[in-house]
């Protein structure tokens, strides 16, 4: 589903990722681990074609996204649910309106859009708050809202950068449980986090980065006999 082959990424001559080769299969739940500056966010941005590799190939669902023409990127992203810290919620709109937005962008009929947005809110446990302002939500609930917005177009891959930052352990575990629910129904999930304690035991596949290099986790561990 996602293959990196000898990927390098440098910013102004400084190498953020070096000779990175790994593979993620469809349906996996994968954690991207490593200290601050290890290259986790850069890896996720390459998958979503927010950044382009300096060398090597990034393949997502059979497409070489590192070389994709700009006009192909919206189609790629339609298949990806993205949860990045710089994607702000619309604070002057309701919870429901925030989830409707990605559907409006792709021209979903209003009646369909409302039904799907409510279904997405229901999946993350926020349906009762549909009329609320995002400002009135707790940090954990705001993160749930970001997840609902990311999954409303039914992407096959969900990508989240530090989705549990700023949450206490209990709220963080509840948010992780939502990702696991989507993974259980077949969505491929990539989560970057520096918080190792959080995901220990949750997935056999952890891609560990150290100074932009792969420390472990190049491919999915084979299932036990
Ligand atoms: N836009 C950019 N311009 C210049 N350097 C960058 C840019 N983005 C990232 N870097 C550098 O690339 C390296 C990897 O950064 P990245 O954000 O991918 O790490 P990270 O593992 O996500 O860290 P954190 O845990 O702090 O989020 C760091 O040295 C960082 O300073
Ligand atoms: Mg980061």
PDB file of C-alpha atoms and ligand atoms in Angstrom:
ATOM      1  CA  UNK A   1       0.000   0.000   0.000  1.00  0.00           C
ATOM      2  CA  UNK A   2       2.847   2.389   0.910  1.00  0.00           C
ATOM      3  CA  UNK A   3       6.445   1.783  -0.142  1.00  0.00           C
ATOM      4  CA  UNK A   4       9.441   4.011   0.466  1.00  0.00           C
ATOM      5  CA  UNK A   5      12.542   3.042  -1.505  1.00  0.00           C
ATOM      6  CA  UNK A   6      15.834   4.719  -0.644  1.00  0.00           C
ATOM      7  CA  UNK A   7      14.068   7.955   0.167  1.00  0.00           C
ATOM      8  CA  UNK A   8      16.081  11.037   1.047  1.00  0.00           C
ATOM      9  CA  UNK A   9      14.581  14.345   2.003  1.00  0.00           C
ATOM     10  CA  UNK A  10      16.601  17.436   2.728  1.00  0.00           C
ATOM     11  CA  UNK A  11      15.521  20.918   3.615  1.00  0.00           C
ATOM     12  CA  UNK A  12      17.967  23.601   2.490  1.00  0.00           C
ATOM     13  CA  UNK A  13      20.726  21.036   2.228  1.00  0.00           C
ATOM     14  CA  UNK A  14      20.086  19.516   5.657  1.00  0.00           C
ATOM     15  CA  UNK A  15      19.062  15.885   5.492  1.00  0.00           C
ATOM     16  CA  UNK A  16      15.836  15.160   7.414  1.00  0.00           C
ATOM     17  CA  UNK A  17      15.416  11.609   6.060  1.00  0.00           C
ATOM     18  CA  UNK A  18      18.198   9.376   4.755  1.00  0.00           C
ATOM     19  CA  UNK A  19      18.035   6.185   2.654  1.00  0.00           C
ATOM     20  CA  UNK A  20      14.640   5.310   4.065  1.00  0.00           C
ATOM     21  CA  UNK A  21      13.186   2.019   2.815  1.00  0.00           C
ATOM     22  CA  UNK A  22      10.079   0.436   4.288  1.00  0.00           C
ATOM     23  CA  UNK A  23       6.757  -1.051   3.339  1.00  0.00           C
ATOM     24  CA  UNK A  24       3.284  -0.784   4.825  1.00  0.00           C
ATOM     25  CA  UNK A  25       0.621  -3.225   3.732  1.00  0.00           C
ATOM     26  CA  UNK A  26      -3.047  -2.426   3.263  1.00  0.00           C
ATOM     27  CA  UNK A  27      -4.987  -2.843   6.493  1.00  0.00           C
ATOM     28  CA  UNK A  28      -2.036  -2.334   8.835  1.00  0.00           C
ATOM     29  CA  UNK A  29      -1.985  -0.111  11.923  1.00  0.00           C
ATOM     30  CA  UNK A  30       1.527   1.377  12.011  1.00  0.00           C
ATOM     31  CA  UNK A  31       3.155   3.681  14.526  1.00  0.00           C
ATOM     32  CA  UNK A  32       5.946   6.002  13.383  1.00  0.00           C
ATOM     33  CA  UNK A  33       8.157   6.481  16.413  1.00  0.00           C
ATOM     34  CA  UNK A  34      11.229   8.538  17.194  1.00  0.00           C
ATOM     35  CA  UNK A  35      12.437  11.565  19.077  1.00  0.00           C
ATOM     36  CA  UNK A  36      11.726  15.126  18.195  1.00  0.00           C
ATOM     37  CA  UNK A  37      13.451  15.912  14.902  1.00  0.00           C
ATOM     38  CA  UNK A  38      13.781  12.242  13.895  1.00  0.00           C
ATOM     39  CA  UNK A  39      11.744  12.869  10.740  1.00  0.00           C
ATOM     40  CA  UNK A  40       8.273  11.536  11.630  1.00  0.00           C
ATOM     41  CA  UNK A  41       6.303  14.499  10.290  1.00  0.00           C
ATOM     42  CA  UNK A  42       8.461  14.610   7.172  1.00  0.00           C
ATOM     43  CA  UNK A  43       7.694  10.939   6.485  1.00  0.00           C
ATOM     44  CA  UNK A  44       3.937  11.546   6.743  1.00  0.00           C
ATOM     45  CA  UNK A  45       4.154  14.665   4.564  1.00  0.00           C
ATOM     46  CA  UNK A  46       5.880  12.632   1.846  1.00  0.00           C
ATOM     47  CA  UNK A  47       3.018  10.098   1.890  1.00  0.00           C
ATOM     48  CA  UNK A  48       0.480  12.891   1.407  1.00  0.00           C
ATOM     49  CA  UNK A  49       2.637  14.712  -1.183  1.00  0.00           C
ATOM     50  CA  UNK A  50       2.778  17.772   1.064  1.00  0.00           C
ATOM     51  CA  UNK A  51       6.539  17.449   0.595  1.00  0.00           C
ATOM     52  CA  UNK A  52       8.414  15.794  -2.276  1.00  0.00           C
ATOM     53  CA  UNK A  53      11.396  13.464  -1.814  1.00  0.00           C
ATOM     54  CA  UNK A  54      14.836  14.822  -2.726  1.00  0.00           C
ATOM     55  CA  UNK A  55      15.718  11.318  -3.984  1.00  0.00           C
ATOM     56  CA  UNK A  56      14.167   7.855  -4.001  1.00  0.00           C
ATOM     57  CA  UNK A  57      10.567   6.799  -4.608  1.00  0.00           C
ATOM     58  CA  UNK A  58       7.442   7.119  -2.509  1.00  0.00           C
ATOM     59  CA  UNK A  59       4.692   4.833  -3.710  1.00  0.00           C
ATOM     60  CA  UNK A  60       1.128   5.104  -2.374  1.00  0.00           C
ATOM     61  CA  UNK A  61      -1.574   2.761  -3.711  1.00  0.00           C
ATOM     62  CA  UNK A  62       0.482   2.031  -6.800  1.00  0.00           C
ATOM     63  CA  UNK A  63       1.234   5.667  -7.604  1.00  0.00           C
ATOM     64  CA  UNK A  64       4.627   7.341  -7.509  1.00  0.00           C
ATOM     65  CA  UNK A  65       3.453  10.310  -5.453  1.00  0.00           C
ATOM     66  CA  UNK A  66       6.894  11.914  -5.292  1.00  0.00           C
ATOM     67  CA  UNK A  67       6.676  12.529  -9.026  1.00  0.00           C
ATOM     68  CA  UNK A  68       2.954  13.117  -9.248  1.00  0.00           C
ATOM     69  CA  UNK A  69       1.827  16.194 -11.189  1.00  0.00           C
ATOM     70  CA  UNK A  70       0.226  18.842  -8.990  1.00  0.00           C
ATOM     71  CA  UNK A  71      -3.160  18.306 -10.586  1.00  0.00           C
ATOM     72  CA  UNK A  72      -3.131  14.662  -9.430  1.00  0.00           C
ATOM     73  CA  UNK A  73      -2.664  15.586  -5.784  1.00  0.00           C
ATOM     74  CA  UNK A  74      -6.311  16.349  -4.936  1.00  0.00           C
ATOM     75  CA  UNK A  75      -7.247  12.863  -6.179  1.00  0.00           C
ATOM     76  CA  UNK A  76      -4.530  11.276  -4.053  1.00  0.00           C
ATOM     77  CA  UNK A  77      -5.685  13.201  -0.983  1.00  0.00           C
ATOM     78  CA  UNK A  78      -9.276  12.107  -1.495  1.00  0.00           C
ATOM     79  CA  UNK A  79      -8.099   8.635  -0.641  1.00  0.00           C
ATOM     80  CA  UNK A  80      -6.179   9.847   2.423  1.00  0.00           C
ATOM     81  CA  UNK A  81      -7.617  11.106   5.688  1.00  0.00           C
ATOM     82  CA  UNK A  82      -5.137  13.635   7.068  1.00  0.00           C
ATOM     83  CA  UNK A  83      -4.846  14.791  10.654  1.00  0.00           C
ATOM     84  CA  UNK A  84      -2.029  17.325  10.877  1.00  0.00           C
ATOM     85  CA  UNK A  85      -1.558  19.895  13.586  1.00  0.00           C
ATOM     86  CA  UNK A  86      -1.676  22.816  11.194  1.00  0.00           C
ATOM     87  CA  UNK A  87      -5.135  21.884   9.899  1.00  0.00           C
ATOM     88  CA  UNK A  88      -7.183  24.164  12.043  1.00  0.00           C
ATOM     89  CA  UNK A  89     -10.813  23.629  12.870  1.00  0.00           C
ATOM     90  CA  UNK A  90     -13.193  26.390  11.800  1.00  0.00           C
ATOM     91  CA  UNK A  91     -13.890  27.928  15.178  1.00  0.00           C
ATOM     92  CA  UNK A  92     -16.709  30.189  14.027  1.00  0.00           C
ATOM     93  CA  UNK A  93     -18.677  27.263  12.596  1.00  0.00           C
ATOM     94  CA  UNK A  94     -20.490  24.390  14.276  1.00  0.00           C
ATOM     95  CA  UNK A  95     -19.045  20.942  14.870  1.00  0.00           C
ATOM     96  CA  UNK A  96     -21.292  19.614  12.086  1.00  0.00           C
ATOM     97  CA  UNK A  97     -20.213  22.347   9.639  1.00  0.00           C
ATOM     98  CA  UNK A  98     -16.576  21.398  10.192  1.00  0.00           C
ATOM     99  CA  UNK A  99     -17.294  17.825   9.126  1.00  0.00           C
ATOM    100  CA  UNK A 100     -19.478  18.925   6.193  1.00  0.00           C
ATOM    101  CA  UNK A 101     -16.701  21.004   4.689  1.00  0.00           C
ATOM    102  CA  UNK A 102     -14.683  18.220   2.992  1.00  0.00           C
ATOM    103  CA  UNK A 103     -17.927  16.872   1.492  1.00  0.00           C
ATOM    104  CA  UNK A 104     -18.870  20.289   0.103  1.00  0.00           C
ATOM    105  CA  UNK A 105     -15.434  20.538  -1.487  1.00  0.00           C
ATOM    106  CA  UNK A 106     -16.016  17.356  -3.498  1.00  0.00           C
ATOM    107  CA  UNK A 107     -19.567  18.361  -4.379  1.00  0.00           C
ATOM    108  CA  UNK A 108     -21.573  15.845  -2.332  1.00  0.00           C
ATOM    109  CA  UNK A 109     -25.327  16.541  -2.513  1.00  0.00           C
ATOM    110  CA  UNK A 110     -26.409  18.413   0.663  1.00  0.00           C
ATOM    111  CA  UNK A 111     -28.769  15.727   1.908  1.00  0.00           C
ATOM    112  CA  UNK A 112     -26.175  13.007   1.458  1.00  0.00           C
ATOM    113  CA  UNK A 113     -23.525  15.227   3.008  1.00  0.00           C
ATOM    114  CA  UNK A 114     -25.559  15.828   6.161  1.00  0.00           C
ATOM    115  CA  UNK A 115     -26.212  12.118   6.563  1.00  0.00           C
ATOM    116  CA  UNK A 116     -22.561  11.205   6.082  1.00  0.00           C
ATOM    117  CA  UNK A 117     -21.273  13.973   8.333  1.00  0.00           C
ATOM    118  CA  UNK A 118     -23.586  12.812  11.121  1.00  0.00           C
ATOM    119  CA  UNK A 119     -22.477   9.210  10.612  1.00  0.00           C
ATOM    120  CA  UNK A 120     -18.841  10.345  10.941  1.00  0.00           C
ATOM    121  CA  UNK A 121     -19.627  12.294  14.122  1.00  0.00           C
ATOM    122  CA  UNK A 122     -21.426   9.264  15.474  1.00  0.00           C
ATOM    123  CA  UNK A 123     -18.377   7.055  14.860  1.00  0.00           C
ATOM    124  CA  UNK A 124     -16.172   9.319  16.967  1.00  0.00           C
ATOM    125  CA  UNK A 125     -18.835   9.770  19.664  1.00  0.00           C
ATOM    126  CA  UNK A 126     -19.565  13.438  18.985  1.00  0.00           C
ATOM    127  CA  UNK A 127     -23.029  13.343  17.457  1.00  0.00           C
ATOM    128  CA  UNK A 128     -24.613  14.964  20.490  1.00  0.00           C
ATOM    129  CA  UNK A 129     -22.334  17.961  20.029  1.00  0.00           C
ATOM    130  CA  UNK A 130     -23.133  18.606  16.361  1.00  0.00           C
ATOM    131  CA  UNK A 131     -24.473  22.097  17.023  1.00  0.00           C
ATOM    132  CA  UNK A 132     -21.749  23.111  19.452  1.00  0.00           C
ATOM    133  CA  UNK A 133     -18.832  25.363  18.646  1.00  0.00           C
ATOM    134  CA  UNK A 134     -15.469  23.592  18.448  1.00  0.00           C
ATOM    135  CA  UNK A 135     -14.310  26.126  21.041  1.00  0.00           C
ATOM    136  CA  UNK A 136     -16.580  24.534  23.615  1.00  0.00           C
ATOM    137  CA  UNK A 137     -15.007  21.086  23.134  1.00  0.00           C
ATOM    138  CA  UNK A 138     -12.284  19.589  25.301  1.00  0.00           C
ATOM    139  CA  UNK A 139      -8.898  18.904  23.682  1.00  0.00           C
ATOM    140  CA  UNK A 140      -9.791  15.241  23.291  1.00  0.00           C
ATOM    141  CA  UNK A 141     -13.135  16.069  21.689  1.00  0.00           C
ATOM    142  CA  UNK A 142     -11.469  18.540  19.320  1.00  0.00           C
ATOM    143  CA  UNK A 143      -9.162  15.736  18.243  1.00  0.00           C
ATOM    144  CA  UNK A 144     -12.199  13.498  17.685  1.00  0.00           C
ATOM    145  CA  UNK A 145     -13.695  16.228  15.538  1.00  0.00           C
ATOM    146  CA  UNK A 146     -10.481  16.386  13.486  1.00  0.00           C
ATOM    147  CA  UNK A 147     -10.750  12.605  13.020  1.00  0.00           C
ATOM    148  CA  UNK A 148     -14.405  12.847  11.940  1.00  0.00           C
ATOM    149  CA  UNK A 149     -13.456  15.484   9.387  1.00  0.00           C
ATOM    150  CA  UNK A 150     -10.614  13.296   8.115  1.00  0.00           C
ATOM    151  CA  UNK A 151     -12.731  10.158   7.662  1.00  0.00           C
ATOM    152  CA  UNK A 152     -15.942  11.643   6.301  1.00  0.00           C
ATOM    153  CA  UNK A 153     -14.817  11.015   2.712  1.00  0.00           C
ATOM    154  CA  UNK A 154     -14.169   7.362   3.619  1.00  0.00           C
ATOM    155  CA  UNK A 155     -10.442   7.308   2.880  1.00  0.00           C
ATOM    156  CA  UNK A 156      -8.633   3.974   2.699  1.00  0.00           C
ATOM    157  CA  UNK A 157      -5.635   5.415   4.557  1.00  0.00           C
ATOM    158  CA  UNK A 158      -5.723   7.534   7.709  1.00  0.00           C
ATOM    159  CA  UNK A 159      -2.612   9.561   8.591  1.00  0.00           C
ATOM    160  CA  UNK A 160      -2.259  11.319  11.925  1.00  0.00           C
ATOM    161  CA  UNK A 161       0.657  13.400  13.200  1.00  0.00           C
ATOM    162  CA  UNK A 162       0.876  13.393  17.010  1.00  0.00           C
ATOM    163  CA  UNK A 163      -2.900  13.072  17.409  1.00  0.00           C
ATOM    164  CA  UNK A 164      -2.595  12.599  21.161  1.00  0.00           C
ATOM    165  CA  UNK A 165      -0.244  15.499  21.894  1.00  0.00           C
ATOM    166  CA  UNK A 166      -1.673  17.725  24.635  1.00  0.00           C
ATOM    167  CA  UNK A 167      -4.062  15.038  25.851  1.00  0.00           C
ATOM    168  CA  UNK A 168      -3.874  13.327  29.199  1.00  0.00           C
ATOM    169  CA  UNK A 169      -3.322   9.608  29.134  1.00  0.00           C
ATOM    170  CA  UNK A 170      -6.963   8.644  29.447  1.00  0.00           C
ATOM    171  CA  UNK A 171      -8.094  10.990  26.663  1.00  0.00           C
ATOM    172  CA  UNK A 172      -5.151   9.864  24.526  1.00  0.00           C
ATOM    173  CA  UNK A 173      -6.116   6.215  24.901  1.00  0.00           C
ATOM    174  CA  UNK A 174      -9.695   6.974  23.947  1.00  0.00           C
ATOM    175  CA  UNK A 175      -8.540   8.763  20.801  1.00  0.00           C
ATOM    176  CA  UNK A 176      -6.257   5.835  19.940  1.00  0.00           C
ATOM    177  CA  UNK A 177      -9.196   3.490  20.386  1.00  0.00           C
ATOM    178  CA  UNK A 178     -11.046   5.400  17.638  1.00  0.00           C
ATOM    179  CA  UNK A 179      -8.131   4.844  15.258  1.00  0.00           C
ATOM    180  CA  UNK A 180      -8.159   1.161  16.158  1.00  0.00           C
ATOM    181  CA  UNK A 181     -11.874   0.971  15.384  1.00  0.00           C
ATOM    182  CA  UNK A 182     -11.243   2.291  11.873  1.00  0.00           C
ATOM    183  CA  UNK A 183      -8.323  -0.067  11.465  1.00  0.00           C
ATOM    184  CA  UNK A 184     -10.522  -3.019  12.466  1.00  0.00           C
ATOM    185  CA  UNK A 185     -12.838  -2.290   9.549  1.00  0.00           C
ATOM    186  CA  UNK A 186      -9.944  -2.287   7.102  1.00  0.00           C
ATOM    187  CA  UNK A 187      -8.577   1.269   7.057  1.00  0.00           C
ATOM    188  CA  UNK A 188      -4.769   1.478   6.890  1.00  0.00           C
ATOM    189  CA  UNK A 189      -3.679   3.740   9.760  1.00  0.00           C
ATOM    190  CA  UNK A 190      -0.358   5.583  10.243  1.00  0.00           C
ATOM    191  CA  UNK A 191       0.195   7.433  13.497  1.00  0.00           C
ATOM    192  CA  UNK A 192       3.332   9.428  14.308  1.00  0.00           C
ATOM    193  CA  UNK A 193       4.123   9.898  17.974  1.00  0.00           C
ATOM    194  CA  UNK A 194       7.137  10.316  20.221  1.00  0.00           C
ATOM    195  CA  UNK A 195       5.165   8.810  23.116  1.00  0.00           C
ATOM    196  CA  UNK A 196       6.282   5.207  23.148  1.00  0.00           C
ATOM    197  CA  UNK A 197       4.380   4.279  26.289  1.00  0.00           C
ATOM    198  CA  UNK A 198       1.172   5.119  24.502  1.00  0.00           C
ATOM    199  CA  UNK A 199       1.313   2.498  21.778  1.00  0.00           C
ATOM    200  CA  UNK A 200       3.299  -0.300  23.377  1.00  0.00           C
ATOM    201  CA  UNK A 201       1.479  -3.529  22.564  1.00  0.00           C
ATOM    202  CA  UNK A 202      -1.102  -1.907  20.275  1.00  0.00           C
ATOM    203  CA  UNK A 203       0.532  -2.850  16.992  1.00  0.00           C
ATOM    204  CA  UNK A 204       3.285  -5.239  15.933  1.00  0.00           C
ATOM    205  CA  UNK A 205       4.465  -2.768  13.289  1.00  0.00           C
ATOM    206  CA  UNK A 206       6.426   0.199  14.603  1.00  0.00           C
ATOM    207  CA  UNK A 207       8.635   2.143  12.196  1.00  0.00           C
ATOM    208  CA  UNK A 208      11.318   3.658  14.339  1.00  0.00           C
ATOM    209  CA  UNK A 209      13.334   6.623  13.101  1.00  0.00           C
ATOM    210  CA  UNK A 210      16.608   7.858  14.503  1.00  0.00           C
ATOM    211  CA  UNK A 211      18.112  10.987  13.041  1.00  0.00           C
ATOM    212  CA  UNK A 212      16.211  10.486   9.784  1.00  0.00           C
ATOM    213  CA  UNK A 213      17.240   6.855   9.391  1.00  0.00           C
ATOM    214  CA  UNK A 214      15.291   3.679   9.873  1.00  0.00           C
ATOM    215  CA  UNK A 215      16.208   2.149  13.240  1.00  0.00           C
ATOM    216  CA  UNK A 216      13.677  -0.702  12.915  1.00  0.00           C
ATOM    217  CA  UNK A 217      10.356  -1.699  11.391  1.00  0.00           C
ATOM    218  CA  UNK A 218      11.106  -1.775   7.651  1.00  0.00           C
ATOM    219  CA  UNK A 219       8.319  -4.231   6.963  1.00  0.00           C
ATOM    220  CA  UNK A 220       5.324  -5.779   8.690  1.00  0.00           C
ATOM    221  CA  UNK A 221       6.354  -8.571  11.061  1.00  0.00           C
ATOM    222  CA  UNK A 222       5.165 -11.889   9.661  1.00  0.00           C
ATOM    223  CA  UNK A 223       2.205 -13.236  11.594  1.00  0.00           C
ATOM    224  CA  UNK A 224       2.941 -15.914  14.186  1.00  0.00           C
ATOM    225  CA  UNK A 225       2.542 -19.545  13.036  1.00  0.00           C
TER     226      UNK A 225
HETATM  227  N1  LIG B   1      10.109  22.996   6.513  1.00  0.00           N
HETATM  228  C1  LIG B   1      11.304  22.708   7.030  1.00  0.00           C
HETATM  229  N2  LIG B   1      12.392  23.461   6.739  1.00  0.00           N
HETATM  230  C2  LIG B   1      13.595  23.177   7.251  1.00  0.00           C
HETATM  231  N3  LIG B   1      13.851  22.138   8.049  1.00  0.00           N
HETATM  232  C3  LIG B   1      12.826  21.342   8.371  1.00  0.00           C
HETATM  233  C4  LIG B   1      11.501  21.589   7.885  1.00  0.00           C
HETATM  234  N4  LIG B   1      10.682  20.633   8.382  1.00  0.00           N
HETATM  235  C5  LIG B   1      11.453  19.830   9.142  1.00  0.00           C
HETATM  236  N5  LIG B   1      12.731  20.245   9.151  1.00  0.00           N
HETATM  237  C6  LIG B   1      13.857  19.591   9.840  1.00  0.00           C
HETATM  238  O1  LIG B   1      13.858  18.224   9.470  1.00  0.00           O
HETATM  239  C7  LIG B   1      14.125  17.384  10.595  1.00  0.00           C
HETATM  240  C8  LIG B   1      12.975  16.415  10.809  1.00  0.00           C
HETATM  241  O2  LIG B   1      11.828  17.158  11.192  1.00  0.00           O
HETATM  242  P1  LIG B   1      10.407  16.510  11.461  1.00  0.00           P
HETATM  243  O3  LIG B   1       9.476  17.621  11.704  1.00  0.00           O
HETATM  244  O4  LIG B   1      10.099  15.571  10.360  1.00  0.00           O
HETATM  245  O5  LIG B   1      10.698  15.685  12.787  1.00  0.00           O
HETATM  246  P2  LIG B   1       9.664  15.018  13.817  1.00  0.00           P
HETATM  247  O6  LIG B   1      10.169  13.653  14.098  1.00  0.00           O
HETATM  248  O7  LIG B   1       8.287  15.153  13.293  1.00  0.00           O
HETATM  249  O8  LIG B   1       9.857  15.914  15.124  1.00  0.00           O
HETATM  250  P3  LIG B   1       8.759  16.302  16.263  1.00  0.00           P
HETATM  251  O9  LIG B   1       8.626  15.096  17.162  1.00  0.00           O
HETATM  252  O10 LIG B   1       9.405  17.446  16.977  1.00  0.00           O
HETATM  253  O11 LIG B   1       7.481  16.672  15.591  1.00  0.00           O
HETATM  254  C9  LIG B   1      14.369  18.325  11.770  1.00  0.00           C
HETATM  255  O12 LIG B   1      15.745  18.523  11.863  1.00  0.00           O
HETATM  256  C10 LIG B   1      13.684  19.607  11.345  1.00  0.00           C
HETATM  257  O13 LIG B   1      14.298  20.719  11.909  1.00  0.00           O
HETATM  258 MG1  LIG B   2       6.593  16.099  13.998  1.00  0.00          MG
END
